[in-house]
Short mmCIF file of C-alpha atoms in Angstrom, two decimals:
data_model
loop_
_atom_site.label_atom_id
_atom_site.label_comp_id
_atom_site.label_asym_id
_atom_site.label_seq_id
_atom_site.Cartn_x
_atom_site.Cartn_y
_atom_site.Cartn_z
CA UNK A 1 -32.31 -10.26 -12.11
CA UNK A 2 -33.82 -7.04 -11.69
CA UNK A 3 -32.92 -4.66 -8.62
CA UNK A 4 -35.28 -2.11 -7.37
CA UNK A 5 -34.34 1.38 -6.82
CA UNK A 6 -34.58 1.33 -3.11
CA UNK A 7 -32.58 -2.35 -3.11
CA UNK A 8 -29.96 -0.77 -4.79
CA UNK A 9 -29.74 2.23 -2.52
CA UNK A 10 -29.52 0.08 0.45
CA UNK A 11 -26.88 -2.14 -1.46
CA UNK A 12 -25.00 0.51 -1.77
CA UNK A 13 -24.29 0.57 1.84
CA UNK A 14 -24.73 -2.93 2.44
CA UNK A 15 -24.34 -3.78 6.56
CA UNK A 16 -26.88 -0.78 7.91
CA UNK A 17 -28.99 -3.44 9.61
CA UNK A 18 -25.80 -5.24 11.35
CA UNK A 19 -24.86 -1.74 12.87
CA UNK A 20 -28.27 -0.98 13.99
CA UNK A 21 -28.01 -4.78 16.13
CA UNK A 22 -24.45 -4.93 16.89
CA UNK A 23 -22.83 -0.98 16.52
CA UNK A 24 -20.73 0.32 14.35
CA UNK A 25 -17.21 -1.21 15.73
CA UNK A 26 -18.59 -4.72 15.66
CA UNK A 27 -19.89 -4.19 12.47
CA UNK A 28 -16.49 -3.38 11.24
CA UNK A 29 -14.13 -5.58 13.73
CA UNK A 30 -12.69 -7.81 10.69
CA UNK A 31 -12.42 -5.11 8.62
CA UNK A 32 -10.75 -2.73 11.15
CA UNK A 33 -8.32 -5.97 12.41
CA UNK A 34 -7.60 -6.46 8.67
CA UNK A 35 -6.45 -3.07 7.78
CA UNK A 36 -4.22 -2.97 10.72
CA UNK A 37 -2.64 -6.40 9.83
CA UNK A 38 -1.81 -4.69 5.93
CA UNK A 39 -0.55 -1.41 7.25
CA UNK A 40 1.42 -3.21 10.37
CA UNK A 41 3.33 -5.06 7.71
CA UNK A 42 3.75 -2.14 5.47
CA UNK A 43 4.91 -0.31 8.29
CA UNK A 44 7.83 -3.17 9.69
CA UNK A 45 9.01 -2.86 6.04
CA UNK A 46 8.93 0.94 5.79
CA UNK A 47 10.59 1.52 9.05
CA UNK A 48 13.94 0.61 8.28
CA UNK A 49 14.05 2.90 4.71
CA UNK A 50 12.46 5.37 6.58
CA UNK A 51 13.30 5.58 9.94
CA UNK A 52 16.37 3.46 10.19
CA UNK A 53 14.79 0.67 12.25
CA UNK A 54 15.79 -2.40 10.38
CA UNK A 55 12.84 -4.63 12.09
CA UNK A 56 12.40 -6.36 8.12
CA UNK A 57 14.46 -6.41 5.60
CA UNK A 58 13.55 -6.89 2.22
CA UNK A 59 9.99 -6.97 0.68
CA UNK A 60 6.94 -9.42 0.33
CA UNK A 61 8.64 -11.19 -2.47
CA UNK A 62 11.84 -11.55 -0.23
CA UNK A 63 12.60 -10.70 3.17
CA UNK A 64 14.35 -11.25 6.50
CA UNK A 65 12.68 -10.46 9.89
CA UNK A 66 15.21 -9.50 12.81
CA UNK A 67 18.04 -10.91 11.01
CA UNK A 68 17.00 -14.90 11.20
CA UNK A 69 13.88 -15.24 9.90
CA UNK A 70 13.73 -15.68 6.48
CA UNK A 71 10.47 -15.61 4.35
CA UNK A 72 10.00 -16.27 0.73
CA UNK A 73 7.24 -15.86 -1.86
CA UNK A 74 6.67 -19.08 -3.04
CA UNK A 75 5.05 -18.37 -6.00
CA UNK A 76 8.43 -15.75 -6.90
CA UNK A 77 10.45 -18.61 -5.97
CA UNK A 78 8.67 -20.80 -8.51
CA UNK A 79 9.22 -18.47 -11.51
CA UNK A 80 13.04 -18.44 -10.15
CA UNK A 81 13.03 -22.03 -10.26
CA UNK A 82 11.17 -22.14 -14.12
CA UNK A 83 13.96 -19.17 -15.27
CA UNK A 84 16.49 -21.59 -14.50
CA UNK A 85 17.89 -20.27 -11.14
CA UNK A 86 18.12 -22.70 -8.26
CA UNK A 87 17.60 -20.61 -4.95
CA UNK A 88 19.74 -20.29 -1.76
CA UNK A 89 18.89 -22.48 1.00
CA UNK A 90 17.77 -19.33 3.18
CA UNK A 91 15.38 -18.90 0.31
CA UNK A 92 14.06 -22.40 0.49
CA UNK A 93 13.22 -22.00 4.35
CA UNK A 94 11.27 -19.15 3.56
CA UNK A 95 9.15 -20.51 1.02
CA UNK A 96 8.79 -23.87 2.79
CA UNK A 97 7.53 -21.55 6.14
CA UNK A 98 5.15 -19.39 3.79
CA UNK A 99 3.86 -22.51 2.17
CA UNK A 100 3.07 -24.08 5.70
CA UNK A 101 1.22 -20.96 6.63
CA UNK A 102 -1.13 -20.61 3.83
CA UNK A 103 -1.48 -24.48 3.67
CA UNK A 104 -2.83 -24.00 6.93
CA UNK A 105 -4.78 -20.40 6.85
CA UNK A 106 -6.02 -20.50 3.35
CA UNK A 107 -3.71 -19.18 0.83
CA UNK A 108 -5.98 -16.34 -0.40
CA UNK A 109 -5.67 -14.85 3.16
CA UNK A 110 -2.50 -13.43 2.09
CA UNK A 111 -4.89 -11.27 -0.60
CA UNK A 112 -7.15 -9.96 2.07
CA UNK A 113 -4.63 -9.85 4.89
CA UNK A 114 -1.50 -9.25 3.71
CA UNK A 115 -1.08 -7.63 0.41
CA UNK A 116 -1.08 -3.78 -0.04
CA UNK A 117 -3.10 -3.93 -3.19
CA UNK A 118 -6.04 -4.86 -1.73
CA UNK A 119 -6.27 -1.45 -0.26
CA UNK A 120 -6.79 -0.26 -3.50
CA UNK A 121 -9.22 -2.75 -4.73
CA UNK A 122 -11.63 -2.25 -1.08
CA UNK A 123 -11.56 1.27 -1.90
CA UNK A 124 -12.21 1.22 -5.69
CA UNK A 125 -15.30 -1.52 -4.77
CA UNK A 126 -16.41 1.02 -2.11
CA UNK A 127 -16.73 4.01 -4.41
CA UNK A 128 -18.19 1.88 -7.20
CA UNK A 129 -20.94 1.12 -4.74
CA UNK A 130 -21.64 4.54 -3.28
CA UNK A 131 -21.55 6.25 -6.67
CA UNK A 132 -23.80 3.46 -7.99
CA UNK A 133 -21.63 2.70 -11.05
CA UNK A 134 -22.44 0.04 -13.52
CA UNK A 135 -19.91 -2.75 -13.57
CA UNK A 136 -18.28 -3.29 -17.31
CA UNK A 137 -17.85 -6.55 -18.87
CA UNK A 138 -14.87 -8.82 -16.77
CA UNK A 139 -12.66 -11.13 -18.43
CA UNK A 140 -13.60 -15.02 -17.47
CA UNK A 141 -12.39 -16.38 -13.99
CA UNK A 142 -9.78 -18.74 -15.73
CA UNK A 143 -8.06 -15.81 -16.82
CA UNK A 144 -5.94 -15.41 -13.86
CA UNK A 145 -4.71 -18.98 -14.23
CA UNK A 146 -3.86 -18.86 -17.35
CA UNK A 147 -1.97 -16.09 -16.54
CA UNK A 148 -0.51 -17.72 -13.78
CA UNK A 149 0.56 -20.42 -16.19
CA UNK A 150 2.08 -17.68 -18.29
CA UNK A 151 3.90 -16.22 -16.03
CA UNK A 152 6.04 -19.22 -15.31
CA UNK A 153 6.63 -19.98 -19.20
CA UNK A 154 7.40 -16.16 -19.92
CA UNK A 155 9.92 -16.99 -16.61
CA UNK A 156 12.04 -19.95 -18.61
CA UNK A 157 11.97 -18.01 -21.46
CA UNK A 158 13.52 -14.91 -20.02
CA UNK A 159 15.51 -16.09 -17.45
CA UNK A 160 13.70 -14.01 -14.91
CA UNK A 161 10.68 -13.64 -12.27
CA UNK A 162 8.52 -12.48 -14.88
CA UNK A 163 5.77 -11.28 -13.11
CA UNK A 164 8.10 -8.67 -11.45
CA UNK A 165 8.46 -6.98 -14.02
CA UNK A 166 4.66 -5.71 -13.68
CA UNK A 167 3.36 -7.21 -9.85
CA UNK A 168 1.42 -4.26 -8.34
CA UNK A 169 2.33 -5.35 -5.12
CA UNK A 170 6.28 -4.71 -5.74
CA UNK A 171 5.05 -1.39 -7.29
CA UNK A 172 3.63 -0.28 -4.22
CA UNK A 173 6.37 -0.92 -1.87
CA UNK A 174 8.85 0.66 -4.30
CA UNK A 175 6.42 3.83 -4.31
CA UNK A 176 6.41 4.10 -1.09
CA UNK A 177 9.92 3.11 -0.95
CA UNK A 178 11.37 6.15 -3.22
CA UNK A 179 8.66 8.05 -3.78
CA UNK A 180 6.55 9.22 -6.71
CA UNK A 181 6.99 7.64 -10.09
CA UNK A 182 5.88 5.04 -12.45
CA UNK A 183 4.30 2.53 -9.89
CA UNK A 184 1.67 5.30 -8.44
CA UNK A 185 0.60 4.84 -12.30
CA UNK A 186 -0.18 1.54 -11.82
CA UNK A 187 -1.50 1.78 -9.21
CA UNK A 188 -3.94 4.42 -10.59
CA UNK A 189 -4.61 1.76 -13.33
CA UNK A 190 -5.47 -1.02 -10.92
CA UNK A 191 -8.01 1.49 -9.64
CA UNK A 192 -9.47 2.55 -12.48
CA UNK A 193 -9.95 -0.88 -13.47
CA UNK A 194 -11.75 -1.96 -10.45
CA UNK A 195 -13.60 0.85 -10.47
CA UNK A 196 -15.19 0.06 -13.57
CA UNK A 197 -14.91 -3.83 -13.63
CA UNK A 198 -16.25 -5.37 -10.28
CA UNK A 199 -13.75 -7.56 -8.54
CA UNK A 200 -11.86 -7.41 -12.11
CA UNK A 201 -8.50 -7.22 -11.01
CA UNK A 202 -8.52 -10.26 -7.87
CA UNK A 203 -10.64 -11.86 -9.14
CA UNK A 204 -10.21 -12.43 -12.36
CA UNK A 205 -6.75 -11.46 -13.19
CA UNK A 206 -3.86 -11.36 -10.78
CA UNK A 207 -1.99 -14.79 -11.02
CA UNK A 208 -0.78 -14.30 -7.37
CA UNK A 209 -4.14 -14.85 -6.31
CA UNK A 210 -4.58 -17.37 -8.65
CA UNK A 211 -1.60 -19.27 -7.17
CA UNK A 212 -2.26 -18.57 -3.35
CA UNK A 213 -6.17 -19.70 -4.14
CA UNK A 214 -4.28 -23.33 -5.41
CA UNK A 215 -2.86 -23.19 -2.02
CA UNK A 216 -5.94 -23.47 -0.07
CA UNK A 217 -7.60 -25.82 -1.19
CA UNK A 218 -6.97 -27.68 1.87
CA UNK A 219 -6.84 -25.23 4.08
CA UNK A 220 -8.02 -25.24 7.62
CA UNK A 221 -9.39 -21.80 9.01
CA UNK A 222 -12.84 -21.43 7.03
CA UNK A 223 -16.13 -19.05 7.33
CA UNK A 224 -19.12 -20.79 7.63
CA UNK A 225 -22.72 -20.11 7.92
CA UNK A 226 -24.39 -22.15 10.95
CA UNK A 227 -27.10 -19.75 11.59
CA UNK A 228 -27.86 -19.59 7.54
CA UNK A 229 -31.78 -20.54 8.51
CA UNK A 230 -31.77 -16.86 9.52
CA UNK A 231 -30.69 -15.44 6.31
CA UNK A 232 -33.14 -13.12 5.15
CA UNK A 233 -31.93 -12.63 1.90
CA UNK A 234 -30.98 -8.87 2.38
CA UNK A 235 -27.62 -9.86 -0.25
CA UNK A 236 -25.58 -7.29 1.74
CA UNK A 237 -22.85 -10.53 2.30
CA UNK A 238 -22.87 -10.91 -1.68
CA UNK A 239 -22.83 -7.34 -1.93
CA UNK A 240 -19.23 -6.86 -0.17
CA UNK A 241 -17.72 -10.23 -0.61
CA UNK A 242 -14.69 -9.99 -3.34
CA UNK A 243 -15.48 -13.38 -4.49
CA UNK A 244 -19.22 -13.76 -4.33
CA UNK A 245 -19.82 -16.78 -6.30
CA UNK A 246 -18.50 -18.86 -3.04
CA UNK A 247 -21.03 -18.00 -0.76
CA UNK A 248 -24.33 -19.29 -2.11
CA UNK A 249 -23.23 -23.06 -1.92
CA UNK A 250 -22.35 -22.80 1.98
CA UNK A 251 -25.71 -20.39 2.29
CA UNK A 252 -28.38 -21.59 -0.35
CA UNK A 253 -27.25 -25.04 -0.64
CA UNK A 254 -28.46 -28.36 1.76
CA UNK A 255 -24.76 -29.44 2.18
CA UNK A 256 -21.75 -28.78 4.04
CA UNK A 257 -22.52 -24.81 5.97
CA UNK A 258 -18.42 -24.19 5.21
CA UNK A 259 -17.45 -21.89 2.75
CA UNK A 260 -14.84 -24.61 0.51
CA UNK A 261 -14.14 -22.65 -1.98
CA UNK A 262 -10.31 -22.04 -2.43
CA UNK A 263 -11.21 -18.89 -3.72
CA UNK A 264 -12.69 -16.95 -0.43
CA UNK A 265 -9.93 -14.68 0.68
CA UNK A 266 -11.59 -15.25 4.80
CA UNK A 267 -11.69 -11.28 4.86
CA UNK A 268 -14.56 -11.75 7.32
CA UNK A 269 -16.86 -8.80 5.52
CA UNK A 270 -19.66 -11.43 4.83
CA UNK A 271 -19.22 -11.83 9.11
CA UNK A 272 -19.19 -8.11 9.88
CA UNK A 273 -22.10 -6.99 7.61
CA UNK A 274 -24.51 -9.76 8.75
CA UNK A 275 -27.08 -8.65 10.26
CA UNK A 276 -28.72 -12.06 11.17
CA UNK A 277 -24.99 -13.17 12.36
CA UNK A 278 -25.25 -15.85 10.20
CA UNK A 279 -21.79 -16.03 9.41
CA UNK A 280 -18.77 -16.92 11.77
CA UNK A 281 -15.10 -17.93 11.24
CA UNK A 282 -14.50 -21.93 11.76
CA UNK A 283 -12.73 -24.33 10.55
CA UNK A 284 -13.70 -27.20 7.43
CA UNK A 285 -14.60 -29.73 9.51
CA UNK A 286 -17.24 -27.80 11.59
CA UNK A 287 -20.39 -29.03 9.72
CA UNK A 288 -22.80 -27.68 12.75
CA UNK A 289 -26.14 -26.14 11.24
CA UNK A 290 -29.12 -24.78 12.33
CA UNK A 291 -31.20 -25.52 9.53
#
């Protein structure tokens, strides 16, 4: 479908109307709360390395949080599991507590909430839109789980966690860790890519989100649209939601107003930049509507 000029100009800034009703800070509140949940992790991991305050040990693949909390990725613990390596019991716990979490939450709220990376692709989606670049071709959704699946056979072949040998996320917390090298590369790369490929790296390649978004498919905590007779159509929610294809069902459709979709991350932009406040955080069984 064709875009005007002057639709496109205003999608490039998509949310204008929602801070002209609400203000800028409400406009932004799950964004701002977001970005202090990613760099309030990053910063209980950095501060013992860099300050000596041992708050976390470890990483997001593997840690321990004042010395008796353990947490575990599950989806590293899996590949350990395929290489052939049965884990230590500490281990266990701390996938079994990660698993209950995202079981609960929505497993794709570790993309938007927790992991680093997503700093990167916000920022690379927010300069494709102000610069008004055309998106390139992106690889098909199922990508990511076949990678996913490919992960865990490359895993038994090896012997090891295979997608550590290349996970972005470990990259970034070993750049900031020691400092400049090979990870600020890929980094770049992931970037670059996004830059030029809309959503192409979440959604459509990483196998972590791949496996998280298998996680919450049951999952509790959900966004849904009970005011969706207001919508006006303005497209600013599809504009700056990483996974857009999730939203029309729960907007456009005569069903269920909850977003179901394993794949929404419940960032909370499609909440901030409505300017009808059609959208709100709920929970799956909240089928109120308006219309």
């Amino acid at each position: 479908m064709a875009v005007s000029t002057s639709a496109a100009k205003r999608l490039s800034r998509p949310g204008q109307e929602a801070v002209r009703t609400r203000g800028w800070l409400a406009a932004h509140k799950w964004l701002l709360l977001r970005r202090a949940s990613q760099l309030t992790i990053l910063a209980l991991f950095l501060a013992g390395p860099w300050f000596g305050v041992w708050l976390v040990k470890g990483n997001l693949t593997s840690s321990l949080t004042l010395g008796v909390l353990p947490l575990t990725d599950p989806y590293a613990l899996l590949q350990s599991l395929a290489a052939g390596h049965w884990p230590y019991k500490t281990a266990l716990i701390g996938a079994a507590i990660v698993l209950a979490f995202y079981l609960l939450l929505g497993g794709r709220v570790f993309c938007s909430w927790v992991c680093p990376v997503n700093l990167i692709t916000d920022a690379a989606a927010w300069s494709r839109r102000r610069l008004g670049l055309k998106t390139g071709k992106t690889p098909a959704e199922a990508t990511r789980r076949w990678l996913l699946g490919a992960t865990l056979v490359v895993s038994a072949a090896t012997g090891s966690i295979a997608w550590e040998w290349v996970n972005p996320v470990s990259f970034f917390h070993r750049s900031l860790f020691f400092g400049w090298g090979l990870g600020w590369l890929a980094l770049a790369a992931v970037f670059v890519y996004d830059l030029t490929v809309a959503r192409g790296w979440c959604g459509h390649l990483c196998p972590m989100g791949a496996f998280y978004s298998l996680l919450g498919k049951t999952a509790l905590a959900r966004v849904t649209a009970p005011q969706r007779a207001r919508c006006n159509d303005c497209m600013d929610c599809f504009a700056v939601c990483p996974e857009p294809q999730v939203i029309r069902p729960a907007l456009k459709g005569s069903g269920s107003p909850v977003i179901l979709s394993s794949d929404c991350t419940t960032c909370g932009r499609c909440v901030d930049v409505c300017g009808q406040d059609v959208f709100r955080f709920s929970h799956r069984f909240d089928q109120r509507s308006a219309s």
